[in-house]
PDB file of C-alpha atoms in Angstrom:
ATOM      1  CA  UNK A   1      18.962 107.039 -91.479  1.00 90.00           C
ATOM      2  CA  UNK A   2      18.530 104.136 -93.851  1.00 97.00           C
ATOM      3  CA  UNK A   3      18.203 100.593 -92.505  1.00 98.00           C
ATOM      4  CA  UNK A   4      20.978  98.069 -93.001  1.00 98.00           C
ATOM      5  CA  UNK A   5      21.746  94.443 -92.264  1.00 98.00           C
ATOM      6  CA  UNK A   6      25.191  93.483 -91.031  1.00 98.00           C
ATOM      7  CA  UNK A   7      26.724  90.155 -92.008  1.00 98.00           C
ATOM      8  CA  UNK A   8      29.974  89.213 -90.262  1.00 98.00           C
ATOM      9  CA  UNK A   9      32.071  90.927 -87.631  1.00 97.00           C
ATOM     10  CA  UNK A  10      35.558  90.795 -89.113  1.00 98.00           C
ATOM     11  CA  UNK A  11      38.112  93.608 -89.383  1.00 98.00           C
ATOM     12  CA  UNK A  12      37.673  94.257 -93.126  1.00 98.00           C
ATOM     13  CA  UNK A  13      34.702  96.629 -93.493  1.00 98.00           C
ATOM     14  CA  UNK A  14      32.545  96.556 -96.616  1.00 98.00           C
ATOM     15  CA  UNK A  15      29.409  98.459 -97.659  1.00 98.00           C
ATOM     16  CA  UNK A  16      27.363  96.698-100.364  1.00 99.00           C
ATOM     17  CA  UNK A  17      24.834  98.711-102.385  1.00 99.00           C
ATOM     18  CA  UNK A  18      22.096  96.758-104.172  1.00 98.00           C
ATOM     19  CA  UNK A  19      20.674  97.537-107.598  1.00 98.00           C
ATOM     20  CA  UNK A  20      17.379  98.571-109.164  1.00 98.00           C
ATOM     21  CA  UNK A  21      15.465  95.304-108.940  1.00 98.00           C
ATOM     22  CA  UNK A  22      14.887  94.099-105.341  1.00 97.00           C
ATOM     23  CA  UNK A  23      16.762  95.155-102.188  1.00 98.00           C
ATOM     24  CA  UNK A  24      19.677  93.820-100.096  1.00 98.00           C
ATOM     25  CA  UNK A  25      18.031  90.380-100.078  1.00 98.00           C
ATOM     26  CA  UNK A  26      19.072  89.781-103.688  1.00 98.00           C
ATOM     27  CA  UNK A  27      22.492  88.989-102.172  1.00 98.00           C
ATOM     28  CA  UNK A  28      21.162  86.272 -99.849  1.00 98.00           C
ATOM     29  CA  UNK A  29      22.468  83.335-101.950  1.00 98.00           C
ATOM     30  CA  UNK A  30      26.011  84.578-101.261  1.00 98.00           C
ATOM     31  CA  UNK A  31      25.762  84.704 -97.488  1.00 98.00           C
ATOM     32  CA  UNK A  32      26.831  81.139 -96.729  1.00 98.00           C
ATOM     33  CA  UNK A  33      29.957  81.625 -98.857  1.00 98.00           C
ATOM     34  CA  UNK A  34      31.140  84.788 -97.069  1.00 98.00           C
ATOM     35  CA  UNK A  35      34.007  84.764 -94.569  1.00 98.00           C
ATOM     36  CA  UNK A  36      32.234  86.366 -91.624  1.00 98.00           C
ATOM     37  CA  UNK A  37      35.284  86.164 -89.363  1.00 98.00           C
ATOM     38  CA  UNK A  38      37.423  88.218 -91.708  1.00 98.00           C
ATOM     39  CA  UNK A  39      34.848  90.621 -93.129  1.00 98.00           C
ATOM     40  CA  UNK A  40      32.034  92.835 -91.851  1.00 98.00           C
ATOM     41  CA  UNK A  41      29.428  93.576 -94.506  1.00 98.00           C
ATOM     42  CA  UNK A  42      26.871  96.364 -94.152  1.00 98.00           C
ATOM     43  CA  UNK A  43      24.030  95.853 -96.620  1.00 98.00           C
ATOM     44  CA  UNK A  44      21.616  98.792 -96.693  1.00 98.00           C
ATOM     45  CA  UNK A  45      18.204  99.004 -98.240  1.00 98.00           C
ATOM     46  CA  UNK A  46      18.319 102.304-100.135  1.00 98.00           C
ATOM     47  CA  UNK A  47      15.619 104.925 -99.606  1.00 98.00           C
ATOM     48  CA  UNK A  48      12.234 103.836-100.846  1.00 98.00           C
ATOM     49  CA  UNK A  49      13.140 100.121-100.750  1.00 98.00           C
ATOM     50  CA  UNK A  50      12.642  97.313 -98.253  1.00 98.00           C
ATOM     51  CA  UNK A  51      13.093  98.326 -94.643  1.00 98.00           C
ATOM     52  CA  UNK A  52      14.009 101.846 -95.807  1.00 98.00           C
ATOM     53  CA  UNK A  53      10.803 102.066 -97.853  1.00 98.00           C
ATOM     54  CA  UNK A  54       9.410 104.849 -95.673  1.00 97.00           C
ATOM     55  CA  UNK A  55      12.584 106.955 -95.710  1.00 98.00           C
ATOM     56  CA  UNK A  56      11.733 109.844 -98.018  1.00 96.00           C
ATOM     57  CA  UNK A  57      14.253 111.297-100.407  1.00 97.00           C
ATOM     58  CA  UNK A  58      15.139 112.505-103.872  1.00 98.00           C
ATOM     59  CA  UNK A  59      15.952 108.903-104.932  1.00 98.00           C
ATOM     60  CA  UNK A  60      19.166 109.693-106.818  1.00 98.00           C
ATOM     61  CA  UNK A  61      22.593 108.085-107.182  1.00 98.00           C
ATOM     62  CA  UNK A  62      24.200 110.992-105.323  1.00 98.00           C
ATOM     63  CA  UNK A  63      21.812 110.529-102.420  1.00 98.00           C
ATOM     64  CA  UNK A  64      22.505 106.786-102.301  1.00 98.00           C
ATOM     65  CA  UNK A  65      26.228 107.571-102.119  1.00 98.00           C
ATOM     66  CA  UNK A  66      25.727 110.163 -99.393  1.00 98.00           C
ATOM     67  CA  UNK A  67      23.672 107.698 -97.372  1.00 98.00           C
ATOM     68  CA  UNK A  68      26.405 105.072 -97.722  1.00 98.00           C
ATOM     69  CA  UNK A  69      29.011 107.445 -96.313  1.00 98.00           C
ATOM     70  CA  UNK A  70      26.621 108.387 -93.501  1.00 98.00           C
ATOM     71  CA  UNK A  71      26.142 104.686 -92.763  1.00 98.00           C
ATOM     72  CA  UNK A  72      29.910 104.240 -92.502  1.00 98.00           C
ATOM     73  CA  UNK A  73      29.977 107.199 -90.097  1.00 98.00           C
ATOM     74  CA  UNK A  74      27.255 105.686 -87.925  1.00 98.00           C
ATOM     75  CA  UNK A  75      29.166 102.397 -87.776  1.00 98.00           C
ATOM     76  CA  UNK A  76      32.387 104.155 -86.829  1.00 98.00           C
ATOM     77  CA  UNK A  77      34.139 102.958 -89.986  1.00 98.00           C
ATOM     78  CA  UNK A  78      36.872 105.469 -90.820  1.00 98.00           C
ATOM     79  CA  UNK A  79      37.911 103.355 -93.807  1.00 98.00           C
ATOM     80  CA  UNK A  80      35.897 100.835 -95.783  1.00 98.00           C
ATOM     81  CA  UNK A  81      35.504  99.080 -99.121  1.00 98.00           C
ATOM     82  CA  UNK A  82      32.444  99.706-101.266  1.00 98.00           C
ATOM     83  CA  UNK A  83      30.679  97.220-103.524  1.00 98.00           C
ATOM     84  CA  UNK A  84      27.804  98.073-105.814  1.00 98.00           C
ATOM     85  CA  UNK A  85      25.618  96.151-108.236  1.00 98.00           C
ATOM     86  CA  UNK A  86      24.142  97.636-111.415  1.00 98.00           C
ATOM     87  CA  UNK A  87      22.855 101.120-110.524  1.00 98.00           C
ATOM     88  CA  UNK A  88      24.421 100.483-107.113  1.00 98.00           C
ATOM     89  CA  UNK A  89      27.704 100.265-109.004  1.00 98.00           C
ATOM     90  CA  UNK A  90      27.177 103.829-110.205  1.00 98.00           C
ATOM     91  CA  UNK A  91      26.454 104.896-106.628  1.00 98.00           C
ATOM     92  CA  UNK A  92      29.576 103.046-105.431  1.00 98.00           C
ATOM     93  CA  UNK A  93      31.682 105.076-107.858  1.00 98.00           C
ATOM     94  CA  UNK A  94      30.157 108.250-106.367  1.00 98.00           C
ATOM     95  CA  UNK A  95      31.031 107.041-102.851  1.00 98.00           C
ATOM     96  CA  UNK A  96      34.656 106.730-103.952  1.00 98.00           C
ATOM     97  CA  UNK A  97      34.498 110.235-105.442  1.00 98.00           C
ATOM     98  CA  UNK A  98      32.934 111.746-102.328  1.00 98.00           C
ATOM     99  CA  UNK A  99      35.185 109.998 -99.781  1.00 98.00           C
ATOM    100  CA  UNK A 100      38.440 109.209-101.603  1.00 97.00           C
ATOM    101  CA  UNK A 101      40.525 109.176 -98.441  1.00 97.00           C
ATOM    102  CA  UNK A 102      38.241 106.619 -96.794  1.00 98.00           C
ATOM    103  CA  UNK A 103      37.397 104.175 -99.579  1.00 98.00           C
ATOM    104  CA  UNK A 104      40.003 101.413 -99.732  1.00 98.00           C
ATOM    105  CA  UNK A 105      38.705  99.755-102.880  1.00 98.00           C
ATOM    106  CA  UNK A 106      35.680  99.556-105.166  1.00 98.00           C
ATOM    107  CA  UNK A 107      34.027  96.488-106.675  1.00 98.00           C
ATOM    108  CA  UNK A 108      31.462  97.310-109.349  1.00 98.00           C
ATOM    109  CA  UNK A 109      29.329  94.325-110.354  1.00 99.00           C
ATOM    110  CA  UNK A 110      27.698  94.621-113.803  1.00 98.00           C
ATOM    111  CA  UNK A 111      27.731  98.367-113.134  1.00 98.00           C
ATOM    112  CA  UNK A 112      26.220 101.415-114.754  1.00 98.00           C
ATOM    113  CA  UNK A 113      29.096 103.806-115.596  1.00 98.00           C
ATOM    114  CA  UNK A 114      29.410 107.200-113.915  1.00 98.00           C
ATOM    115  CA  UNK A 115      28.454 109.274-116.923  1.00 96.00           C
ATOM    116  CA  UNK A 116      24.977 109.903-118.338  1.00 96.00           C
ATOM    117  CA  UNK A 117      24.040 106.930-120.489  1.00 93.00           C
ATOM    118  CA  UNK A 118      23.773 107.766-124.209  1.00 91.00           C
ATOM    119  CA  UNK A 119      20.359 106.176-124.679  1.00 92.00           C
ATOM    120  CA  UNK A 120      17.856 107.232-127.300  1.00 95.00           C
ATOM    121  CA  UNK A 121      14.243 108.109-126.553  1.00 96.00           C
ATOM    122  CA  UNK A 122      12.998 104.614-127.419  1.00 96.00           C
ATOM    123  CA  UNK A 123      15.395 102.993-124.944  1.00 96.00           C
ATOM    124  CA  UNK A 124      14.570 105.489-122.206  1.00 97.00           C
ATOM    125  CA  UNK A 125      10.864 104.914-122.817  1.00 97.00           C
ATOM    126  CA  UNK A 126      11.440 101.143-122.595  1.00 97.00           C
ATOM    127  CA  UNK A 127      13.028 101.546-119.155  1.00 98.00           C
ATOM    128  CA  UNK A 128      10.272 103.940-118.133  1.00 98.00           C
ATOM    129  CA  UNK A 129       7.588 101.456-119.224  1.00 98.00           C
ATOM    130  CA  UNK A 130       9.301  98.731-117.167  1.00 98.00           C
ATOM    131  CA  UNK A 131       8.543 100.792-114.075  1.00 98.00           C
ATOM    132  CA  UNK A 132       4.827 100.075-114.481  1.00 97.00           C
ATOM    133  CA  UNK A 133       4.299  97.294-117.035  1.00 98.00           C
ATOM    134  CA  UNK A 134       5.245  93.812-115.903  1.00 98.00           C
ATOM    135  CA  UNK A 135       5.605  92.394-119.401  1.00 98.00           C
ATOM    136  CA  UNK A 136       8.143  95.078-120.279  1.00 98.00           C
ATOM    137  CA  UNK A 137       9.991  94.559-116.995  1.00 98.00           C
ATOM    138  CA  UNK A 138      10.177  90.809-117.623  1.00 98.00           C
ATOM    139  CA  UNK A 139      11.591  91.446-121.090  1.00 98.00           C
ATOM    140  CA  UNK A 140      14.184  93.793-119.621  1.00 98.00           C
ATOM    141  CA  UNK A 141      15.256  91.307-116.938  1.00 98.00           C
ATOM    142  CA  UNK A 142      15.280  88.472-119.454  1.00 98.00           C
ATOM    143  CA  UNK A 143      17.559  90.343-121.818  1.00 98.00           C
ATOM    144  CA  UNK A 144      19.906  91.232-118.997  1.00 98.00           C
ATOM    145  CA  UNK A 145      20.545  87.532-118.356  1.00 98.00           C
ATOM    146  CA  UNK A 146      20.853  86.581-122.027  1.00 98.00           C
ATOM    147  CA  UNK A 147      17.286  85.235-122.300  1.00 98.00           C
ATOM    148  CA  UNK A 148      18.527  81.943-120.873  1.00 98.00           C
ATOM    149  CA  UNK A 149      16.894  81.699-117.430  1.00 98.00           C
ATOM    150  CA  UNK A 150      13.452  80.399-116.544  1.00 98.00           C
ATOM    151  CA  UNK A 151      10.360  82.561-116.522  1.00 98.00           C
ATOM    152  CA  UNK A 152       9.806  81.307-112.961  1.00 98.00           C
ATOM    153  CA  UNK A 153      13.001  83.067-111.853  1.00 98.00           C
ATOM    154  CA  UNK A 154      12.245  86.202-113.881  1.00 98.00           C
ATOM    155  CA  UNK A 155       8.841  86.447-112.220  1.00 98.00           C
ATOM    156  CA  UNK A 156      10.416  85.784-108.806  1.00 98.00           C
ATOM    157  CA  UNK A 157      12.791  88.727-109.221  1.00 98.00           C
ATOM    158  CA  UNK A 158      10.135  91.061-110.562  1.00 98.00           C
ATOM    159  CA  UNK A 159       7.688  90.144-107.800  1.00 98.00           C
ATOM    160  CA  UNK A 160      10.227  91.032-105.126  1.00 98.00           C
ATOM    161  CA  UNK A 161      11.158  94.243-106.919  1.00 98.00           C
ATOM    162  CA  UNK A 162       7.534  95.358-107.075  1.00 98.00           C
ATOM    163  CA  UNK A 163       6.943  94.431-103.429  1.00 98.00           C
ATOM    164  CA  UNK A 164      10.019  96.180-102.037  1.00 98.00           C
ATOM    165  CA  UNK A 165      10.154  99.482-103.903  1.00 98.00           C
ATOM    166  CA  UNK A 166       7.908 102.492-103.773  1.00 98.00           C
ATOM    167  CA  UNK A 167       6.849 103.111-107.381  1.00 98.00           C
ATOM    168  CA  UNK A 168       8.021 106.723-107.251  1.00 98.00           C
ATOM    169  CA  UNK A 169      11.422 105.645-105.914  1.00 98.00           C
ATOM    170  CA  UNK A 170      11.795 102.945-108.570  1.00 98.00           C
ATOM    171  CA  UNK A 171      11.094 105.432-111.358  1.00 98.00           C
ATOM    172  CA  UNK A 172      13.261 108.212-109.934  1.00 98.00           C
ATOM    173  CA  UNK A 173      16.256 105.920-109.517  1.00 98.00           C
ATOM    174  CA  UNK A 174      15.804 104.866-113.143  1.00 98.00           C
ATOM    175  CA  UNK A 175      15.987 108.473-114.298  1.00 98.00           C
ATOM    176  CA  UNK A 176      19.018 109.079-112.106  1.00 98.00           C
ATOM    177  CA  UNK A 177      21.117 106.115-113.152  1.00 98.00           C
ATOM    178  CA  UNK A 178      20.441 106.853-116.820  1.00 98.00           C
ATOM    179  CA  UNK A 179      20.511 110.653-116.900  1.00 98.00           C
ATOM    180  CA  UNK A 180      22.870 111.787-114.113  1.00 98.00           C
ATOM    181  CA  UNK A 181      26.436 112.537-115.187  1.00 98.00           C
ATOM    182  CA  UNK A 182      28.804 111.942-112.263  1.00 98.00           C
ATOM    183  CA  UNK A 183      31.943 111.535-114.350  1.00 97.00           C
ATOM    184  CA  UNK A 184      33.483 114.890-113.404  1.00 97.00           C
ATOM    185  CA  UNK A 185      34.642 113.345-110.137  1.00 97.00           C
ATOM    186  CA  UNK A 186      36.238 110.259-111.676  1.00 97.00           C
ATOM    187  CA  UNK A 187      39.779 111.633-111.546  1.00 97.00           C
ATOM    188  CA  UNK A 188      39.610 111.764-107.744  1.00 96.00           C
ATOM    189  CA  UNK A 189      39.180 107.979-107.522  1.00 97.00           C
ATOM    190  CA  UNK A 190      42.564 106.393-106.856  1.00 95.00           C
ATOM    191  CA  UNK A 191      41.412 103.360-104.878  1.00 97.00           C
ATOM    192  CA  UNK A 192      41.848  99.937-106.526  1.00 97.00           C
ATOM    193  CA  UNK A 193      38.788  99.070-108.606  1.00 98.00           C
ATOM    194  CA  UNK A 194      37.486  95.758-109.912  1.00 98.00           C
ATOM    195  CA  UNK A 195      34.711  95.744-112.494  1.00 98.00           C
ATOM    196  CA  UNK A 196      32.900  92.440-112.969  1.00 98.00           C
ATOM    197  CA  UNK A 197      30.993  91.898-116.206  1.00 98.00           C
ATOM    198  CA  UNK A 198      28.500  89.104-116.818  1.00 98.00           C
ATOM    199  CA  UNK A 199      29.229  86.861-119.800  1.00 98.00           C
ATOM    200  CA  UNK A 200      25.562  86.818-120.824  1.00 98.00           C
ATOM    201  CA  UNK A 201      24.579  90.359-119.782  1.00 98.00           C
ATOM    202  CA  UNK A 202      22.927  91.982-122.799  1.00 97.00           C
ATOM    203  CA  UNK A 203      22.091  95.167-120.882  1.00 95.00           C
ATOM    204  CA  UNK A 204      25.371  96.231-119.270  1.00 97.00           C
ATOM    205  CA  UNK A 205      27.513  94.574-121.908  1.00 97.00           C
ATOM    206  CA  UNK A 206      31.070  93.428-121.344  1.00 97.00           C
ATOM    207  CA  UNK A 207      32.362  95.254-124.434  1.00 97.00           C
ATOM    208  CA  UNK A 208      30.861  98.530-123.218  1.00 97.00           C
ATOM    209  CA  UNK A 209      32.449  98.122-119.765  1.00 98.00           C
ATOM    210  CA  UNK A 210      35.857  97.364-121.290  1.00 98.00           C
ATOM    211  CA  UNK A 211      35.596 100.438-123.503  1.00 97.00           C
ATOM    212  CA  UNK A 212      34.262 102.890-120.951  1.00 97.00           C
ATOM    213  CA  UNK A 213      35.707 102.171-117.522  1.00 98.00           C
ATOM    214  CA  UNK A 214      39.392 102.602-118.448  1.00 97.00           C
ATOM    215  CA  UNK A 215      38.578 106.084-119.792  1.00 97.00           C
ATOM    216  CA  UNK A 216      37.126 106.993-116.390  1.00 97.00           C
ATOM    217  CA  UNK A 217      39.543 105.047-114.178  1.00 98.00           C
ATOM    218  CA  UNK A 218      42.718 103.970-116.022  1.00 97.00           C
ATOM    219  CA  UNK A 219      43.743 101.676-113.161  1.00 97.00           C
ATOM    220  CA  UNK A 220      40.549  99.583-113.305  1.00 97.00           C
ATOM    221  CA  UNK A 221      40.786  95.797-113.521  1.00 98.00           C
ATOM    222  CA  UNK A 222      37.959  94.281-115.585  1.00 98.00           C
ATOM    223  CA  UNK A 223      36.986  90.613-115.452  1.00 98.00           C
ATOM    224  CA  UNK A 224      34.139  88.558-116.846  1.00 98.00           C
ATOM    225  CA  UNK A 225      32.097  86.141-114.766  1.00 98.00           C
ATOM    226  CA  UNK A 226      31.414  83.048-116.852  1.00 98.00           C
ATOM    227  CA  UNK A 227      27.921  81.534-117.007  1.00 98.00           C
ATOM    228  CA  UNK A 228      26.348  84.675-115.558  1.00 98.00           C
ATOM    229  CA  UNK A 229      24.287  87.561-116.794  1.00 98.00           C
ATOM    230  CA  UNK A 230      23.438  90.733-114.901  1.00 98.00           C
ATOM    231  CA  UNK A 231      22.778  89.055-111.526  1.00 98.00           C
ATOM    232  CA  UNK A 232      25.832  86.980-110.514  1.00 98.00           C
ATOM    233  CA  UNK A 233      24.764  87.108-106.862  1.00 98.00           C
ATOM    234  CA  UNK A 234      21.811  84.987-107.966  1.00 98.00           C
ATOM    235  CA  UNK A 235      23.349  83.117-110.914  1.00 98.00           C
ATOM    236  CA  UNK A 236      26.870  82.301-109.627  1.00 98.00           C
ATOM    237  CA  UNK A 237      26.811  83.301-105.940  1.00 98.00           C
ATOM    238  CA  UNK A 238      29.652  81.147-104.614  1.00 98.00           C
ATOM    239  CA  UNK A 239      32.070  82.283-107.300  1.00 98.00           C
ATOM    240  CA  UNK A 240      31.088  85.927-106.831  1.00 98.00           C
ATOM    241  CA  UNK A 241      31.638  85.731-103.066  1.00 98.00           C
ATOM    242  CA  UNK A 242      34.996  84.025-103.596  1.00 98.00           C
ATOM    243  CA  UNK A 243      36.268  86.545-106.168  1.00 98.00           C
ATOM    244  CA  UNK A 244      34.932  89.486-104.185  1.00 98.00           C
ATOM    245  CA  UNK A 245      36.714  88.486-100.989  1.00 98.00           C
ATOM    246  CA  UNK A 246      39.957  87.664-102.800  1.00 98.00           C
ATOM    247  CA  UNK A 247      40.033  91.197-104.223  1.00 98.00           C
ATOM    248  CA  UNK A 248      38.931  92.939-101.027  1.00 97.00           C
ATOM    249  CA  UNK A 249      41.438  90.961 -99.013  1.00 93.00           C
ATOM    250  CA  UNK A 250      44.326  92.226-101.137  1.00 84.00           C
ATOM    251  CA  UNK A 251      43.889  95.746 -99.793  1.00 61.00           C
ATOM    252  CA  UNK A 252      42.748  94.759 -96.303  1.00 56.00           C
TER     253      UNK A 252
END
C-alpha cells in the first residue's frame, strides 16, 4: 500500500495525485488555504516517490490510478473526488474511468490528456534526457512556467524531484504519461470535470487543452489560471485552493 498524508477531516472526500516533479509536498503552499472542516484530502506519494519510494511497481499511469482507488478503499470512502496535477491529471482521468460510479468529480490541473501524446523523437528524447541531465530538466521546468521564474525556484523544484524519486520510477512514469493511450475509457466518464490551464504554461498549453479535452469529455469545463504556469500550487496557491474547493463543493 502506498503512503499518504491526510489533510482535514471534513465530509467531502478528495484524493489528490501529484505530478512528475516532486511528491505530495509540492502542494504544501496550499494547505493553509484549505477548508479542513469541510474537506478531507488524501495526498499519496505514488510508488517510487517520497514515503512510497520503496514500494515497487511498474510505475505507470494505470497503476497510479489503481493505487488511488485502493487508497479510497482503505479509507472506507465509497465516493470521492479526484484531483490530479500534470501526469497526475492523466492518472486522475483513469481513476474516473476505472471507478465511474464512485468518482463524484475530477479536477485536472495543467493535465496530460488521456491519449498517447503525439510527440516526435526529438521531444521524447528531450524528456528522456531530463530524467538524468539537470541542465535539460531545468530547461524543461523553465519552459513550463513561461521562463519567467527565478533559477533559485527552478533549482529548488528539481532538487526535491531528484531527492524524492527513484530514477527508474521517474523515467518509467515519463514513458507512461507520454506513450500510454488511455482514451478508450473516456466515454465512461460522466462525472463533472474541471480542467485548469496555466496562463504561462508552455508545456501543457492552454490551446491544446481547449482543443483536446472536449473531444474526450464533452462536458468538461476549462478555465485558465492567470499569472501561473504549470505549477499553480506553487505559483498561485491561494487562488488554486479557493477555485478547487468552490468546484468540489458544488457536487458535495
